[in-house]
CSV table of C-alpha atoms in Angstrom, one decimal:
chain,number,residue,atom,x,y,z
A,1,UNK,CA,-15.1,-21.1,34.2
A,2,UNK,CA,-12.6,-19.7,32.1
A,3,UNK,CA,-13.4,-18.4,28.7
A,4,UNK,CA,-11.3,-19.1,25.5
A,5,UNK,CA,-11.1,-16.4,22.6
A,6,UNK,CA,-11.7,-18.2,20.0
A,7,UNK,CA,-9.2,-18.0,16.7
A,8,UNK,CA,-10.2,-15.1,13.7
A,9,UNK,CA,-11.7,-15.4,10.9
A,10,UNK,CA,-10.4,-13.6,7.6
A,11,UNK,CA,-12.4,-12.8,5.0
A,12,UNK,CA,-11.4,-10.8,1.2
A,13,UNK,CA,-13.4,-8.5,-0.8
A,14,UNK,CA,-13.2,-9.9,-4.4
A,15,UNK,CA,-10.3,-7.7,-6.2
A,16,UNK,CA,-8.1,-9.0,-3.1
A,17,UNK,CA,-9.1,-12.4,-2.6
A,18,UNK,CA,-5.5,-13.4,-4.3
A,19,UNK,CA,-3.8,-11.5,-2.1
A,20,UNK,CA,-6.2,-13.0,1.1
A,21,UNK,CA,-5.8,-16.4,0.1
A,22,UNK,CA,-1.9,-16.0,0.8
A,23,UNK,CA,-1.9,-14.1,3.9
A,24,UNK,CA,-4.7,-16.7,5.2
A,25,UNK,CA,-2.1,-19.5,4.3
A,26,UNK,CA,0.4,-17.6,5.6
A,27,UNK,CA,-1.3,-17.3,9.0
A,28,UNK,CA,-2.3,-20.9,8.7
A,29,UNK,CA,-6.1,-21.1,8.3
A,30,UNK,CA,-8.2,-20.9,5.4
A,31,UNK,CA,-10.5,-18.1,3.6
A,32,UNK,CA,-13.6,-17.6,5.1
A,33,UNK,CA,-16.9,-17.8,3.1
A,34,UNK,CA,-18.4,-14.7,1.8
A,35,UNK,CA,-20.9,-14.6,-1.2
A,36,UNK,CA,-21.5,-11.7,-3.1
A,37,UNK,CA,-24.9,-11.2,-4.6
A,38,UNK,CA,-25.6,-8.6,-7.6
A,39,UNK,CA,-28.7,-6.9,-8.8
A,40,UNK,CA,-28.7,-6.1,-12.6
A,41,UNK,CA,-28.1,-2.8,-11.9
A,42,UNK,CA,-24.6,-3.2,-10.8
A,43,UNK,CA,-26.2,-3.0,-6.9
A,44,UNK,CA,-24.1,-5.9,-5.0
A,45,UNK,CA,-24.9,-7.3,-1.3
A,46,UNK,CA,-22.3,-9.6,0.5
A,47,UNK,CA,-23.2,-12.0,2.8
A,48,UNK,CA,-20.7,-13.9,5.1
A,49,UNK,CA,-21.7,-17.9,5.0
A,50,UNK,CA,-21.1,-18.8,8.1
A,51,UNK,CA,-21.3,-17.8,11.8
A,52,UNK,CA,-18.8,-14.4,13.0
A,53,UNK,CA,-20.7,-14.0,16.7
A,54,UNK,CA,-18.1,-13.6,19.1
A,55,UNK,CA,-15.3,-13.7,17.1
A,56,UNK,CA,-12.2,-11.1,15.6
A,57,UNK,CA,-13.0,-11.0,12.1
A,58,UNK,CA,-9.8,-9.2,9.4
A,59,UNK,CA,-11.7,-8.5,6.1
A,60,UNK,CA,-9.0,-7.9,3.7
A,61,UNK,CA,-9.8,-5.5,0.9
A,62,UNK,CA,-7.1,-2.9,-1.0
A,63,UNK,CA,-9.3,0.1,-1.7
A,64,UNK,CA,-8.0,1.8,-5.1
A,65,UNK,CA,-10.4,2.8,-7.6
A,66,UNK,CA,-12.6,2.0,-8.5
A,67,UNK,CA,-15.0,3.3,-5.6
A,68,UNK,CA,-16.4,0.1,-6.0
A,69,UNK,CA,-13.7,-1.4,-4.3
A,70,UNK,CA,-14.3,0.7,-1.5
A,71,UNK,CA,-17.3,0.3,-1.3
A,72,UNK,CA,-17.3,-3.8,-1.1
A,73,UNK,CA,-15.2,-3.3,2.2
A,74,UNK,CA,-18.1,-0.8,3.6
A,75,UNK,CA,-20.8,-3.2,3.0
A,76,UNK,CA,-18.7,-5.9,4.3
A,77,UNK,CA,-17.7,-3.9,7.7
A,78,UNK,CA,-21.5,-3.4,8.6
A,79,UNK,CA,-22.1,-6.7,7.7
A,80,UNK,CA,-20.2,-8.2,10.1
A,81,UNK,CA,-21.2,-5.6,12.6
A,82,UNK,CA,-24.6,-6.7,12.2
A,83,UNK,CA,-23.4,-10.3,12.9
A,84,UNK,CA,-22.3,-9.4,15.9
A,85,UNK,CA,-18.6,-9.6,15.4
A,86,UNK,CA,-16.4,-8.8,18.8
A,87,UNK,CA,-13.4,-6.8,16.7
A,88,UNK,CA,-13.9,-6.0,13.1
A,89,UNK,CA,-10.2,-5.1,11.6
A,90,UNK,CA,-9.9,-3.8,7.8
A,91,UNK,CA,-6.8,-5.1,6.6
A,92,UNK,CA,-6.4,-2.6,3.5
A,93,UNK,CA,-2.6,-2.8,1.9
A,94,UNK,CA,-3.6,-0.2,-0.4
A,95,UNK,CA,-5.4,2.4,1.4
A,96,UNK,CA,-7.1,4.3,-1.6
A,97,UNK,CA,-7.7,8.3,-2.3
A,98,UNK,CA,-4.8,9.2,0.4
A,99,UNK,CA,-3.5,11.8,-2.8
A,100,UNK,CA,-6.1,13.8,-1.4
A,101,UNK,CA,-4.7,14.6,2.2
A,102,UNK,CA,-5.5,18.0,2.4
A,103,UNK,CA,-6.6,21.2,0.7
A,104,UNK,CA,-4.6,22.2,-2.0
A,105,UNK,CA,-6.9,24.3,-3.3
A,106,UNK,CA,-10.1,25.9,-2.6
A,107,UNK,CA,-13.1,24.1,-3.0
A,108,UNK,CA,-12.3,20.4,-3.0
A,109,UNK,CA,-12.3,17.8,-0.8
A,110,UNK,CA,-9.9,16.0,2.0
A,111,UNK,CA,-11.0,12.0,0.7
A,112,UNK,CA,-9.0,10.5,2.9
A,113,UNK,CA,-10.2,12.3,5.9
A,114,UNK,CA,-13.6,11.3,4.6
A,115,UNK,CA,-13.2,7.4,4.0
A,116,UNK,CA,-11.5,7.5,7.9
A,117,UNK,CA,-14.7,8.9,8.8
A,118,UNK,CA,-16.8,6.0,6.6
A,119,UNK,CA,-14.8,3.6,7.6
A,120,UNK,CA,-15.6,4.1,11.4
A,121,UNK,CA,-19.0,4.8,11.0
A,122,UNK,CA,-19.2,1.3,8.8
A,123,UNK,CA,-18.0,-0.4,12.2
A,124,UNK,CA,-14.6,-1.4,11.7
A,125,UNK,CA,-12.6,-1.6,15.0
A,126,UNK,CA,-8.6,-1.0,13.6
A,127,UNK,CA,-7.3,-0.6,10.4
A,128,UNK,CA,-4.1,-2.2,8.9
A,129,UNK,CA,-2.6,-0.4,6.2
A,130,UNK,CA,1.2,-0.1,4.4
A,131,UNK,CA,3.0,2.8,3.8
A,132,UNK,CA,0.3,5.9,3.5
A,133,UNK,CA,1.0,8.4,0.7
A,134,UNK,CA,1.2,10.6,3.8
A,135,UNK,CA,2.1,9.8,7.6
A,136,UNK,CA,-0.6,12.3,9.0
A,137,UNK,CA,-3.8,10.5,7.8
A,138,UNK,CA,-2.9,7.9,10.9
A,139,UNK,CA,-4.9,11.0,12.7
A,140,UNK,CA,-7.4,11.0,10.4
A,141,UNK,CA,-9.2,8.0,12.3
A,142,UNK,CA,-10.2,7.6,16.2
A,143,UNK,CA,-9.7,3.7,16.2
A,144,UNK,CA,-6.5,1.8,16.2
A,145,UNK,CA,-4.5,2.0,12.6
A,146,UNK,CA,-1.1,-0.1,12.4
A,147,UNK,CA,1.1,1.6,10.0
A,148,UNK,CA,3.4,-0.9,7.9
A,149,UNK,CA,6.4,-0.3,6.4
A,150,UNK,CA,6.8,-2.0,3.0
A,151,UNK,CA,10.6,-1.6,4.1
A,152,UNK,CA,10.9,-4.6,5.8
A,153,UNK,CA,10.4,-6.0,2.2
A,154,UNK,CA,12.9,-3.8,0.2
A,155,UNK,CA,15.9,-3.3,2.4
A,156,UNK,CA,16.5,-7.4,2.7
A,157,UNK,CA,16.1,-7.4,-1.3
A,158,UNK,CA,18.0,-4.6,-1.9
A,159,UNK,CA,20.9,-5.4,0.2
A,160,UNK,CA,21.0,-9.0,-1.5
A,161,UNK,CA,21.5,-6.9,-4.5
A,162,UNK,CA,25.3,-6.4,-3.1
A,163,UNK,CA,25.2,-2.9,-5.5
A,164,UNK,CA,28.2,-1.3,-5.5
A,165,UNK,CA,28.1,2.8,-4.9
A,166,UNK,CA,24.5,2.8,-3.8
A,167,UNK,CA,22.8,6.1,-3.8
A,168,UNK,CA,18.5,6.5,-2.8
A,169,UNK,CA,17.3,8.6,-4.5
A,170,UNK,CA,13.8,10.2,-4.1
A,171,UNK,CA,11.5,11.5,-7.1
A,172,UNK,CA,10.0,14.3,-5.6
A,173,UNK,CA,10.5,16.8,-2.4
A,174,UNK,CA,7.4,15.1,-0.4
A,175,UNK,CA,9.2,11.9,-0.4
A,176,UNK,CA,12.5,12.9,0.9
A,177,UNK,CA,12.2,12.0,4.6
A,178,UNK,CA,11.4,8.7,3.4
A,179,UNK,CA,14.6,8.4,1.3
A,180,UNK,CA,16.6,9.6,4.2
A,181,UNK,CA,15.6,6.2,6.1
A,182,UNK,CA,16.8,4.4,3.5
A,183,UNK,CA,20.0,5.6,2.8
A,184,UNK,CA,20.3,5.7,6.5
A,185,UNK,CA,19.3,1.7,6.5
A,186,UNK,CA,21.3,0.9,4.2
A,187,UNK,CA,24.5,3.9,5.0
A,188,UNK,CA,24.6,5.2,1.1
A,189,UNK,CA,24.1,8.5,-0.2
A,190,UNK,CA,20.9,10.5,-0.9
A,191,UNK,CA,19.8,12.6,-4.0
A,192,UNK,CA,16.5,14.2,-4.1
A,193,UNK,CA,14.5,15.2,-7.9
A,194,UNK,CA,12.7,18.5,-7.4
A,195,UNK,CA,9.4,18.2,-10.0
A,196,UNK,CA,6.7,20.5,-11.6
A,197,UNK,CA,3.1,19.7,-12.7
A,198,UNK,CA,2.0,21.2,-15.2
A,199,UNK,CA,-1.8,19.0,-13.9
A,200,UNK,CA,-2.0,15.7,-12.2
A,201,UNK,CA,0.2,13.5,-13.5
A,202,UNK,CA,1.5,15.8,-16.1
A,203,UNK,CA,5.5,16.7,-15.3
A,204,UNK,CA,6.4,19.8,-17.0
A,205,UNK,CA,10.1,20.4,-14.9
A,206,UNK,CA,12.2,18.2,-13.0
A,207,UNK,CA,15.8,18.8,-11.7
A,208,UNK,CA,18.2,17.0,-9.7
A,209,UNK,CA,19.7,17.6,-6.4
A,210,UNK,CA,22.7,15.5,-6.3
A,211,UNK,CA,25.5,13.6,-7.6
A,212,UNK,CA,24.8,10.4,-9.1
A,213,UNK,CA,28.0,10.4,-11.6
A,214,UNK,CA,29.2,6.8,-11.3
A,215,UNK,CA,26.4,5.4,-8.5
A,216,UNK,CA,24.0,2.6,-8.6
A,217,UNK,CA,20.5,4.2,-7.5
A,218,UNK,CA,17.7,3.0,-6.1
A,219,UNK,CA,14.6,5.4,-6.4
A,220,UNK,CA,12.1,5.1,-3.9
A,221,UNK,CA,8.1,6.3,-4.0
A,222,UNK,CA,5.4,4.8,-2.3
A,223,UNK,CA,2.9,4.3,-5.5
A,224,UNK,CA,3.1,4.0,-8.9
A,225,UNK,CA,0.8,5.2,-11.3
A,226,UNK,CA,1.1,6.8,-14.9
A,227,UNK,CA,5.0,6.0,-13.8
A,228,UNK,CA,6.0,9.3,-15.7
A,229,UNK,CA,7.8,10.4,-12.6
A,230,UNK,CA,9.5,7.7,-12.3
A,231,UNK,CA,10.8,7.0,-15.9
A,232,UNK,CA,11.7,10.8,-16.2
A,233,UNK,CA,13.7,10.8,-12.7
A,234,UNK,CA,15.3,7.3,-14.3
A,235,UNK,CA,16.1,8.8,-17.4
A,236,UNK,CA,17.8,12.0,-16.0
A,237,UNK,CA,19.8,10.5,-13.7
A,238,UNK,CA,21.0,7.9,-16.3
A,239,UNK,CA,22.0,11.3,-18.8
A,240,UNK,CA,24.3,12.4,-15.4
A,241,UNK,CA,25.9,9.5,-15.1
A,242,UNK,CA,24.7,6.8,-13.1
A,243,UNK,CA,25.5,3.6,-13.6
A,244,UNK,CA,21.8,2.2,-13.1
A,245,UNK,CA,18.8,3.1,-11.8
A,246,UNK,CA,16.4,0.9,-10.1
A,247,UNK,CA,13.3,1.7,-8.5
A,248,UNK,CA,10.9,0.2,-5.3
A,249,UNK,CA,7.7,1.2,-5.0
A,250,UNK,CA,5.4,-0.4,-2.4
A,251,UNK,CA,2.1,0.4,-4.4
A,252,UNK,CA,1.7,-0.8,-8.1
A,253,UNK,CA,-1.3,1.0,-9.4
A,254,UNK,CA,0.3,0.9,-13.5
A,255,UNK,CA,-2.6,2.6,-15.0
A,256,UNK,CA,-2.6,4.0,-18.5
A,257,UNK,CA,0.6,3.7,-20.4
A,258,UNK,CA,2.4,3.0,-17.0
A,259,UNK,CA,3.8,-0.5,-19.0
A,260,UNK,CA,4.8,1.5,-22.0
A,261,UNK,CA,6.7,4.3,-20.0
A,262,UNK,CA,8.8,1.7,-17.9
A,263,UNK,CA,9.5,-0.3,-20.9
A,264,UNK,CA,10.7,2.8,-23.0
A,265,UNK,CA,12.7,3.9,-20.5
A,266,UNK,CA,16.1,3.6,-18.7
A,267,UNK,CA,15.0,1.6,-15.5
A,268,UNK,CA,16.7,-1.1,-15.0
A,269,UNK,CA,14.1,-2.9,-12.9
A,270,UNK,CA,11.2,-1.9,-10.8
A,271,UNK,CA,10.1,-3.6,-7.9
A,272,UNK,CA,6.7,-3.8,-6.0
A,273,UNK,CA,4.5,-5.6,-3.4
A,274,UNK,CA,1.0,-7.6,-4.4
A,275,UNK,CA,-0.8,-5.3,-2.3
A,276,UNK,CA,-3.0,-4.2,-5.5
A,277,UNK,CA,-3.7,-7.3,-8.1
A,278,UNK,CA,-2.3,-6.4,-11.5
A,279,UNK,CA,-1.6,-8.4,-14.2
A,280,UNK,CA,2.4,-7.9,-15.0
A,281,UNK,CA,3.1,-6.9,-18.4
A,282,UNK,CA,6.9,-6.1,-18.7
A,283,UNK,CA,9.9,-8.3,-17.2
A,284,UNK,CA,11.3,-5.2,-15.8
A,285,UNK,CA,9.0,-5.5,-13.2
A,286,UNK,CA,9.5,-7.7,-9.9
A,287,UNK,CA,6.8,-8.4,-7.4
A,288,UNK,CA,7.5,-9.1,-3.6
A,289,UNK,CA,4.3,-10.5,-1.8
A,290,UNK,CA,3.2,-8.6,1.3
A,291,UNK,CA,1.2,-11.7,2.6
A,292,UNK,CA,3.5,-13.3,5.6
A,293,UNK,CA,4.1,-9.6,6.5
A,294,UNK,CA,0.4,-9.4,6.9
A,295,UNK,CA,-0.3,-12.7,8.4
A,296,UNK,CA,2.0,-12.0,11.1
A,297,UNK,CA,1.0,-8.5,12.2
A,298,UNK,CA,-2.6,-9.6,12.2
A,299,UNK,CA,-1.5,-13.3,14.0
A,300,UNK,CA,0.5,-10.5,16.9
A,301,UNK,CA,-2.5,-8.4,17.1
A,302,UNK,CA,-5.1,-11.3,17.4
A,303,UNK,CA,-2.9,-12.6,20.6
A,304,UNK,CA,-1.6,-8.6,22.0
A,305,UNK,CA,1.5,-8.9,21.3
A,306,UNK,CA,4.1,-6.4,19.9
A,307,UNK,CA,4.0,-5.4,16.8
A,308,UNK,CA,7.3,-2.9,16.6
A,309,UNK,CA,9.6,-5.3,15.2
A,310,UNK,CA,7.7,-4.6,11.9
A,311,UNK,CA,8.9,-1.2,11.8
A,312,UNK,CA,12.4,-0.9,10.2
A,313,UNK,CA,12.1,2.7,9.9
């Protein structure tokens, strides 16, 4: 008698259940039931509503800070490990704390090392994330993790853009390899800003390595926060003579005066993905959803089947 897998079920933590209800649609079937119960205390409990035996469950949940956000997709993991889930994959867009990578001084810690090590421990099976603030945290876990590339987004948009003298640029030193794919993508030049902190997001030097005299550039980052980096690369490289400066970054986190920085300044637009709900508050920026890119990797790794077309660079 021959046994029939039966189709996943996909399930959202609450800050993302925007963002799951397209990539559910987009893989064609609809949000699972989950019900979130909270003590007066701020404790909360979820509880799936309906049956996960047997089956490959994606709970989709970016992770940014709050740590409560985190910890939603925790509680849900063991949940449905305790249900007696077959695979349990955390489908996380955003996959939060990866600033802190490594050691970059004495006497704090490596988070993302340690929310690899949660994760596991919670039960989850593979991880689905896009564009990590750094490659090497892929080793950080022992299970499965599919890598995306918010690329396969950007380059189509970009090269609709038809942009005369295009020139990537990148905003600091760590992000040059990923500039270099780019330019290479889309055969344009390359300029890279070298930056000092004076603290966290506190620039107190930036320089440019490059000509950008009479060049439409496109910066690209992987995250956005404060946007000071940004706005200050944008602003230089419109004083040596660019013609306009765009920027793509996969991650919109926007905090602070993120809106009032991108506003004042001399970008001409900034683009990002949906894969952190925000609520838009300058018509410089432009969203592309992430949910059909999602739907589809999840659809291929549901039935084993390749996944490497999703990789433009």
């Amino acid at each position: 008698m021959s046994y029939q897998v039966p189709e996943p079920k996909i399930f959202a933590c609450t800050q993302s259940t925007a963002l799951g209800e397209k990539i559910a649609a987009s893989y064609g079937a609809k949000l699972g039931n989950v019900l979130f119960s909270r003590y007066s205390d701020g404790e909360f409990q979820p509880s799936f509503e309906e049956s996960i035996r047997g089956t490959r469950i994606f709970i989709i949940g970016s992770t940014n800070p709050s740590s409560e956000n985190l910890m939603e997709m925790l509680l849900m993991i063991d949940a449905a490990k305790r249900a007696s889930a077959r695979h349990i994959t955390a489908v996380m867009p955003y996959f939060g704390w990866a600033r802190q990578d490594r050691k970059d001084k004495p006497r704090v810690p490596i988070a993302a090392k340690l929310i690899a090590k949660m994760l596991e421990s919670a039960g989850a099976t593979r991880i689905i994330t896009m564009d990590l603030h750094a490659d090497q945290i892929q080793g950080f876990f022992e299970k499965p993790v599919d890598h995306l590339f918010a690329s396969t987004l950007f380059l189509p948009y970009l090269k609709g853009l038809n942009l005369e003298n295009l020139c990537v640029a990148s905003p600091d030193m760590g992000g040059s390899k990923r500039a270099y794919a780019y330019s290479k993508a889309l055969e344009s030049d390359v300029v890279i800003c070298y930056k000092q902190r004076a603290k966290a997001n506190v620039i107190s030097h930036m320089e440019l390595i490059g000509d950008v005299e009479g060049k439409n550039v496109v910066l690209v980052d992987d995250m956005v926060d404060t946007a000071g980096t940004l706005t200050k690369a944008a602003d230089l490289m419109m004083e040596r003579g660019a013609l306009s400066v765009r920027a793509i970054t996969t991650h919109g986190l926007l905090s602070g005066n993120a809106y009032e920085k991108i506003e004042n300044s001399q970008l001409k637009e900034l683009i990002i993905t949906d894969s952190i709900p925000s609520e838009i508050k300058s018509d410089k920026v432009r969203v592309l959803s992430c949910a059909d890119l999602f739907a589809d990797v999840m659809h291929r790794v549901h039935h084993n089947t390749s996944i490497s077309s999703k990789f433009l660079m």
